[in-house]
Amino acid sequence: KATNDPKPSGALLPTVKPMELSGTEEERRIQMIEKALPSVVTIGINFTTRQPDRIQMDPFDFFGESRGFQRVPGKEKNVERNIGSGFIVSSTGLVISNKHVVEQEDAKYKVRLNNGDTLDVEKIYRDPLNDLSILKVVPKSSLVALPLGDSDKLKLGQTVVAVGTPLGEFTNSVTSGIVSGLGRGITAGSPFEGSAEKLDGVIQTDAAISPGNSGGPL
């Protein structure tokens, strides 16, 4: 909805003051990580899958219609695991992640906070063009929002830190590096599986990124 109010009450992402850091480079990095961790979350998935049918031999029915073989339906199995990362951008319950982290539309997702609380994801907004997603959760109390940086001000060689849950297991893992490139264009996904997406304006970094880090802040 168009408005002349410079700060509309319905703004999706409220303004958050940048972090105030001081001291040596190491001290500033430690302060940044300590301030960022309460806003970083782990995203989990819950869905039901069915194992493939199998053929089983029945020696007592070898001369019957089935010739000793029968088809056994596969059993349904509930799968629950951590699959990615994200970060809080609104104290009322908005979380940013990657679209490919939550692309399975028939699954249920959960957000695990830094304090161990787990919240159900009630709504997901997906942006495939930018591989972004916004997850809506209902917090039990006010959440800590992470300030958003301005990518237009980035310079090659700047120090960056990545925070997330690599391999869906090691929560609050931190890696560091530099901005290695700006404005990159890449193809994400697999063209052989029909899920490849062309992404432009990507930030390249040499900070270690593993599966499960997807969606976490840099």
PDB file of N, CA, C and O in Angstrom, residues 130-178:
ATOM      1  N   ASN A 130      15.741 -14.645  -6.213  1.00  0.00           N
ATOM      2  CA  ASN A 130      16.881 -14.272  -5.379  1.00  0.00           C
ATOM      3  C   ASN A 130      17.262 -15.358  -4.382  1.00  0.00           C
ATOM      4  O   ASN A 130      18.108 -15.129  -3.520  1.00  0.00           O
ATOM      5  N   ASP A 131      16.621 -16.530  -4.492  1.00  0.00           N
ATOM      6  CA  ASP A 131      16.864 -17.642  -3.577  1.00  0.00           C
ATOM      7  C   ASP A 131      16.708 -17.195  -2.118  1.00  0.00           C
ATOM      8  O   ASP A 131      17.516 -17.540  -1.255  1.00  0.00           O
ATOM      9  N   LEU A 132      15.674 -16.415  -1.855  1.00  0.00           N
ATOM     10  CA  LEU A 132      15.410 -15.928  -0.509  1.00  0.00           C
ATOM     11  C   LEU A 132      14.058 -16.435  -0.014  1.00  0.00           C
ATOM     12  O   LEU A 132      13.156 -16.698  -0.801  1.00  0.00           O
ATOM     13  N   SER A 133      13.945 -16.554   1.289  1.00  0.00           N
ATOM     14  CA  SER A 133      12.662 -16.891   1.900  1.00  0.00           C
ATOM     15  C   SER A 133      12.518 -16.109   3.200  1.00  0.00           C
ATOM     16  O   SER A 133      13.514 -15.778   3.846  1.00  0.00           O
ATOM     17  N   ILE A 134      11.271 -15.789   3.546  1.00  0.00           N
ATOM     18  CA  ILE A 134      10.956 -15.166   4.825  1.00  0.00           C
ATOM     19  C   ILE A 134      10.006 -16.093   5.570  1.00  0.00           C
ATOM     20  O   ILE A 134       8.953 -16.454   5.051  1.00  0.00           O
ATOM     21  N   LEU A 135      10.397 -16.489   6.760  1.00  0.00           N
ATOM     22  CA  LEU A 135       9.616 -17.409   7.578  1.00  0.00           C
ATOM     23  C   LEU A 135       8.945 -16.631   8.704  1.00  0.00           C
ATOM     24  O   LEU A 135       9.588 -15.798   9.351  1.00  0.00           O
ATOM     25  N   LYS A 136       7.653 -16.902   8.918  1.00  0.00           N
ATOM     26  CA  LYS A 136       6.907 -16.245   9.992  1.00  0.00           C
ATOM     27  C   LYS A 136       6.693 -17.228  11.131  1.00  0.00           C
ATOM     28  O   LYS A 136       6.160 -18.317  10.940  1.00  0.00           O
ATOM     29  N   VAL A 137       7.162 -16.839  12.311  1.00  0.00           N
ATOM     30  CA  VAL A 137       6.951 -17.639  13.506  1.00  0.00           C
ATOM     31  C   VAL A 137       6.274 -16.765  14.565  1.00  0.00           C
ATOM     32  O   VAL A 137       6.277 -15.539  14.470  1.00  0.00           O
ATOM     33  N   VAL A 138       5.686 -17.399  15.559  1.00  0.00           N
ATOM     34  CA  VAL A 138       5.071 -16.679  16.670  1.00  0.00           C
ATOM     35  C   VAL A 138       5.960 -16.900  17.894  1.00  0.00           C
ATOM     36  O   VAL A 138       5.967 -17.978  18.480  1.00  0.00           O
ATOM     37  N   PRO A 139       6.723 -15.885  18.280  1.00  0.00           N
ATOM     38  CA  PRO A 139       7.659 -16.065  19.394  1.00  0.00           C
ATOM     39  C   PRO A 139       6.957 -16.062  20.748  1.00  0.00           C
ATOM     40  O   PRO A 139       5.883 -15.486  20.913  1.00  0.00           O
ATOM     41  N   LYS A 140       7.591 -16.693  21.719  1.00  0.00           N
ATOM     42  CA  LYS A 140       7.068 -16.700  23.082  1.00  0.00           C
ATOM     43  C   LYS A 140       7.386 -15.386  23.789  1.00  0.00           C
ATOM     44  O   LYS A 140       6.716 -15.012  24.750  1.00  0.00           O
ATOM     45  N   SER A 141       8.423 -14.712  23.309  1.00  0.00           N
ATOM     46  CA  SER A 141       8.803 -13.399  23.832  1.00  0.00           C
ATOM     47  C   SER A 141       9.490 -12.641  22.705  1.00  0.00           C
ATOM     48  O   SER A 141       9.734 -13.195  21.626  1.00  0.00           O
ATOM     49  N   SER A 142       9.804 -11.386  22.931  1.00  0.00           N
ATOM     50  CA  SER A 142      10.418 -10.557  21.901  1.00  0.00           C
ATOM     51  C   SER A 142      11.756 -11.151  21.457  1.00  0.00           C
ATOM     52  O   SER A 142      12.577 -11.570  22.280  1.00  0.00           O
ATOM     53  N   LEU A 143      11.959 -11.200  20.149  1.00  0.00           N
ATOM     54  CA  LEU A 143      13.189 -11.757  19.602  1.00  0.00           C
ATOM     55  C   LEU A 143      14.216 -10.659  19.340  1.00  0.00           C
ATOM     56  O   LEU A 143      13.888  -9.477  19.254  1.00  0.00           O
ATOM     57  N   VAL A 144      15.470 -11.075  19.196  1.00  0.00           N
ATOM     58  CA  VAL A 144      16.564 -10.131  18.919  1.00  0.00           C
ATOM     59  C   VAL A 144      16.809 -10.093  17.421  1.00  0.00           C
ATOM     60  O   VAL A 144      17.196 -11.101  16.823  1.00  0.00           O
ATOM     61  N   ALA A 145      16.564  -8.931  16.805  1.00  0.00           N
ATOM     62  CA  ALA A 145      16.722  -8.791  15.357  1.00  0.00           C
ATOM     63  C   ALA A 145      18.164  -8.453  15.012  1.00  0.00           C
ATOM     64  O   ALA A 145      18.834  -7.692  15.716  1.00  0.00           O
ATOM     65  N   LEU A 146      18.651  -9.023  13.921  1.00  0.00           N
ATOM     66  CA  LEU A 146      20.009  -8.758  13.445  1.00  0.00           C
ATOM     67  C   LEU A 146      19.982  -7.604  12.448  1.00  0.00           C
ATOM     68  O   LEU A 146      19.181  -7.605  11.518  1.00  0.00           O
ATOM     69  N   PRO A 147      20.829  -6.588  12.612  1.00  0.00           N
ATOM     70  CA  PRO A 147      20.850  -5.475  11.654  1.00  0.00           C
ATOM     71  C   PRO A 147      21.224  -5.962  10.261  1.00  0.00           C
ATOM     72  O   PRO A 147      22.069  -6.846  10.105  1.00  0.00           O
ATOM     73  N   LEU A 148      20.591  -5.383   9.245  1.00  0.00           N
ATOM     74  CA  LEU A 148      20.913  -5.726   7.860  1.00  0.00           C
ATOM     75  C   LEU A 148      21.992  -4.786   7.345  1.00  0.00           C
ATOM     76  O   LEU A 148      21.929  -3.571   7.552  1.00  0.00           O
ATOM     77  N   GLY A 149      22.999  -5.336   6.672  1.00  0.00           N
ATOM     78  CA  GLY A 149      24.061  -4.523   6.102  1.00  0.00           C
ATOM     79  C   GLY A 149      23.665  -3.980   4.737  1.00  0.00           C
ATOM     80  O   GLY A 149      22.662  -4.376   4.154  1.00  0.00           O
ATOM     81  N   ASP A 150      24.457  -3.049   4.228  1.00  0.00           N
ATOM     82  CA  ASP A 150      24.240  -2.441   2.918  1.00  0.00           C
ATOM     83  C   ASP A 150      25.278  -3.003   1.952  1.00  0.00           C
ATOM     84  O   ASP A 150      26.451  -2.628   1.995  1.00  0.00           O
ATOM     85  N   SER A 151      24.854  -3.910   1.085  1.00  0.00           N
ATOM     86  CA  SER A 151      25.799  -4.576   0.184  1.00  0.00           C
ATOM     87  C   SER A 151      26.429  -3.610  -0.813  1.00  0.00           C
ATOM     88  O   SER A 151      27.501  -3.889  -1.362  1.00  0.00           O
ATOM     89  N   ASP A 152      25.790  -2.457  -1.063  1.00  0.00           N
ATOM     90  CA  ASP A 152      26.366  -1.470  -1.982  1.00  0.00           C
ATOM     91  C   ASP A 152      27.639  -0.839  -1.421  1.00  0.00           C
ATOM     92  O   ASP A 152      28.419  -0.241  -2.159  1.00  0.00           O
ATOM     93  N   LYS A 153      27.839  -0.962  -0.108  1.00  0.00           N
ATOM     94  CA  LYS A 153      29.017  -0.359   0.511  1.00  0.00           C
ATOM     95  C   LYS A 153      30.168  -1.351   0.699  1.00  0.00           C
ATOM     96  O   LYS A 153      31.211  -0.984   1.241  1.00  0.00           O
ATOM     97  N   LEU A 154      29.971  -2.589   0.277  1.00  0.00           N
ATOM     98  CA  LEU A 154      31.022  -3.592   0.442  1.00  0.00           C
ATOM     99  C   LEU A 154      32.228  -3.288  -0.445  1.00  0.00           C
ATOM    100  O   LEU A 154      32.089  -2.781  -1.561  1.00  0.00           O
ATOM    101  N   LYS A 155      33.415  -3.644   0.063  1.00  0.00           N
ATOM    102  CA  LYS A 155      34.661  -3.481  -0.670  1.00  0.00           C
ATOM    103  C   LYS A 155      35.395  -4.816  -0.708  1.00  0.00           C
ATOM    104  O   LYS A 155      35.327  -5.604   0.239  1.00  0.00           O
ATOM    105  N   LEU A 156      36.099  -5.070  -1.808  1.00  0.00           N
ATOM    106  CA  LEU A 156      36.910  -6.283  -1.890  1.00  0.00           C
ATOM    107  C   LEU A 156      37.961  -6.278  -0.788  1.00  0.00           C
ATOM    108  O   LEU A 156      38.598  -5.263  -0.518  1.00  0.00           O
ATOM    109  N   GLY A 157      38.117  -7.429  -0.132  1.00  0.00           N
ATOM    110  CA  GLY A 157      39.102  -7.554   0.926  1.00  0.00           C
ATOM    111  C   GLY A 157      38.559  -7.305   2.310  1.00  0.00           C
ATOM    112  O   GLY A 157      39.266  -7.542   3.301  1.00  0.00           O
ATOM    113  N   GLN A 158      37.309  -6.827   2.411  1.00  0.00           N
ATOM    114  CA  GLN A 158      36.734  -6.621   3.741  1.00  0.00           C
ATOM    115  C   GLN A 158      36.587  -7.953   4.472  1.00  0.00           C
ATOM    116  O   GLN A 158      36.278  -8.977   3.872  1.00  0.00           O
ATOM    117  N   THR A 159      36.789  -7.903   5.799  1.00  0.00           N
ATOM    118  CA  THR A 159      36.634  -9.097   6.621  1.00  0.00           C
ATOM    119  C   THR A 159      35.150  -9.417   6.812  1.00  0.00           C
ATOM    120  O   THR A 159      34.350  -8.526   7.066  1.00  0.00           O
ATOM    121  N   VAL A 160      34.806 -10.678   6.663  1.00  0.00           N
ATOM    122  CA  VAL A 160      33.420 -11.120   6.881  1.00  0.00           C
ATOM    123  C   VAL A 160      33.421 -12.364   7.755  1.00  0.00           C
ATOM    124  O   VAL A 160      34.410 -13.094   7.828  1.00  0.00           O
ATOM    125  N   VAL A 161      32.284 -12.596   8.413  1.00  0.00           N
ATOM    126  CA  VAL A 161      32.106 -13.758   9.276  1.00  0.00           C
ATOM    127  C   VAL A 161      30.806 -14.450   8.893  1.00  0.00           C
ATOM    128  O   VAL A 161      29.783 -13.787   8.712  1.00  0.00           O
ATOM    129  N   ALA A 162      30.839 -15.757   8.744  1.00  0.00           N
ATOM    130  CA  ALA A 162      29.635 -16.548   8.449  1.00  0.00           C
ATOM    131  C   ALA A 162      29.252 -17.338   9.694  1.00  0.00           C
ATOM    132  O   ALA A 162      30.111 -17.940  10.348  1.00  0.00           O
ATOM    133  N   VAL A 163      27.950 -17.335  10.017  1.00  0.00           N
ATOM    134  CA  VAL A 163      27.452 -18.048  11.189  1.00  0.00           C
ATOM    135  C   VAL A 163      26.311 -18.961  10.752  1.00  0.00           C
ATOM    136  O   VAL A 163      25.458 -18.555   9.965  1.00  0.00           O
ATOM    137  N   GLY A 164      26.298 -20.183  11.258  1.00  0.00           N
ATOM    138  CA  GLY A 164      25.218 -21.096  10.883  1.00  0.00           C
ATOM    139  C   GLY A 164      25.369 -22.452  11.534  1.00  0.00           C
ATOM    140  O   GLY A 164      26.091 -22.622  12.521  1.00  0.00           O
ATOM    141  N   THR A 165      24.668 -23.432  10.947  1.00  0.00           N
ATOM    142  CA  THR A 165      24.667 -24.802  11.469  1.00  0.00           C
ATOM    143  C   THR A 165      25.130 -25.762  10.384  1.00  0.00           C
ATOM    144  O   THR A 165      24.311 -26.403   9.717  1.00  0.00           O
ATOM    145  N   PRO A 166      26.445 -25.847  10.136  1.00  0.00           N
ATOM    146  CA  PRO A 166      26.926 -26.746   9.096  1.00  0.00           C
ATOM    147  C   PRO A 166      26.566 -28.199   9.373  1.00  0.00           C
ATOM    148  O   PRO A 166      26.582 -28.646  10.527  1.00  0.00           O
ATOM    149  N   LEU A 167      26.200 -28.897   8.292  1.00  0.00           N
ATOM    150  CA  LEU A 167      25.815 -30.310   8.350  1.00  0.00           C
ATOM    151  C   LEU A 167      24.575 -30.531   9.207  1.00  0.00           C
ATOM    152  O   LEU A 167      24.250 -31.673   9.541  1.00  0.00           O
ATOM    153  N   GLY A 168      23.862 -29.439   9.563  1.00  0.00           N
ATOM    154  CA  GLY A 168      22.651 -29.557  10.358  1.00  0.00           C
ATOM    155  C   GLY A 168      22.891 -30.025  11.769  1.00  0.00           C
ATOM    156  O   GLY A 168      21.966 -30.435  12.468  1.00  0.00           O
ATOM    157  N   GLU A 169      24.131 -29.942  12.208  1.00  0.00           N
ATOM    158  CA  GLU A 169      24.481 -30.526  13.511  1.00  0.00           C
ATOM    159  C   GLU A 169      25.235 -29.565  14.419  1.00  0.00           C
ATOM    160  O   GLU A 169      24.976 -29.510  15.630  1.00  0.00           O
ATOM    161  N   PHE A 170      26.159 -28.799  13.858  1.00  0.00           N
ATOM    162  CA  PHE A 170      27.061 -27.993  14.686  1.00  0.00           C
ATOM    163  C   PHE A 170      26.546 -26.554  14.768  1.00  0.00           C
ATOM    164  O   PHE A 170      26.982 -25.664  14.034  1.00  0.00           O
ATOM    165  N   THR A 171      25.602 -26.327  15.678  1.00  0.00           N
ATOM    166  CA  THR A 171      24.972 -25.012  15.803  1.00  0.00           C
ATOM    167  C   THR A 171      25.994 -23.963  16.226  1.00  0.00           C
ATOM    168  O   THR A 171      26.983 -24.265  16.899  1.00  0.00           O
ATOM    169  N   ASN A 172      25.730 -22.718  15.810  1.00  0.00           N
ATOM    170  CA  ASN A 172      26.568 -21.574  16.184  1.00  0.00           C
ATOM    171  C   ASN A 172      28.024 -21.741  15.752  1.00  0.00           C
ATOM    172  O   ASN A 172      28.943 -21.317  16.445  1.00  0.00           O
ATOM    173  N   SER A 173      28.227 -22.356  14.600  1.00  0.00           N
ATOM    174  CA  SER A 173      29.579 -22.453  14.053  1.00  0.00           C
ATOM    175  C   SER A 173      29.934 -21.155  13.339  1.00  0.00           C
ATOM    176  O   SER A 173      29.116 -20.577  12.623  1.00  0.00           O
ATOM    177  N   VAL A 174      31.166 -20.706  13.536  1.00  0.00           N
ATOM    178  CA  VAL A 174      31.613 -19.432  12.990  1.00  0.00           C
ATOM    179  C   VAL A 174      32.844 -19.655  12.121  1.00  0.00           C
ATOM    180  O   VAL A 174      33.791 -20.338  12.530  1.00  0.00           O
ATOM    181  N   THR A 175      32.826 -19.104  10.907  1.00  0.00           N
ATOM    182  CA  THR A 175      34.001 -19.098  10.042  1.00  0.00           C
ATOM    183  C   THR A 175      34.227 -17.675   9.568  1.00  0.00           C
ATOM    184  O   THR A 175      33.293 -16.871   9.515  1.00  0.00           O
ATOM    185  N   SER A 176      35.473 -17.345   9.229  1.00  0.00           N
ATOM    186  CA  SER A 176      35.771 -15.985   8.786  1.00  0.00           C
ATOM    187  C   SER A 176      36.584 -16.004   7.511  1.00  0.00           C
ATOM    188  O   SER A 176      37.215 -17.003   7.164  1.00  0.00           O
ATOM    189  N   GLY A 177      36.558 -14.881   6.807  1.00  0.00           N
ATOM    190  CA  GLY A 177      37.303 -14.745   5.564  1.00  0.00           C
ATOM    191  C   GLY A 177      37.215 -13.312   5.083  1.00  0.00           C
ATOM    192  O   GLY A 177      37.062 -12.389   5.891  1.00  0.00           O
ATOM    193  N   ILE A 178      37.267 -13.144   3.783  1.00  0.00           N
ATOM    194  CA  ILE A 178      37.171 -11.808   3.207  1.00  0.00           C
ATOM    195  C   ILE A 178      36.145 -11.807   2.078  1.00  0.00           C
ATOM    196  O   ILE A 178      35.688 -12.866   1.631  1.00  0.00           O
TER     197      ILE A 178
END
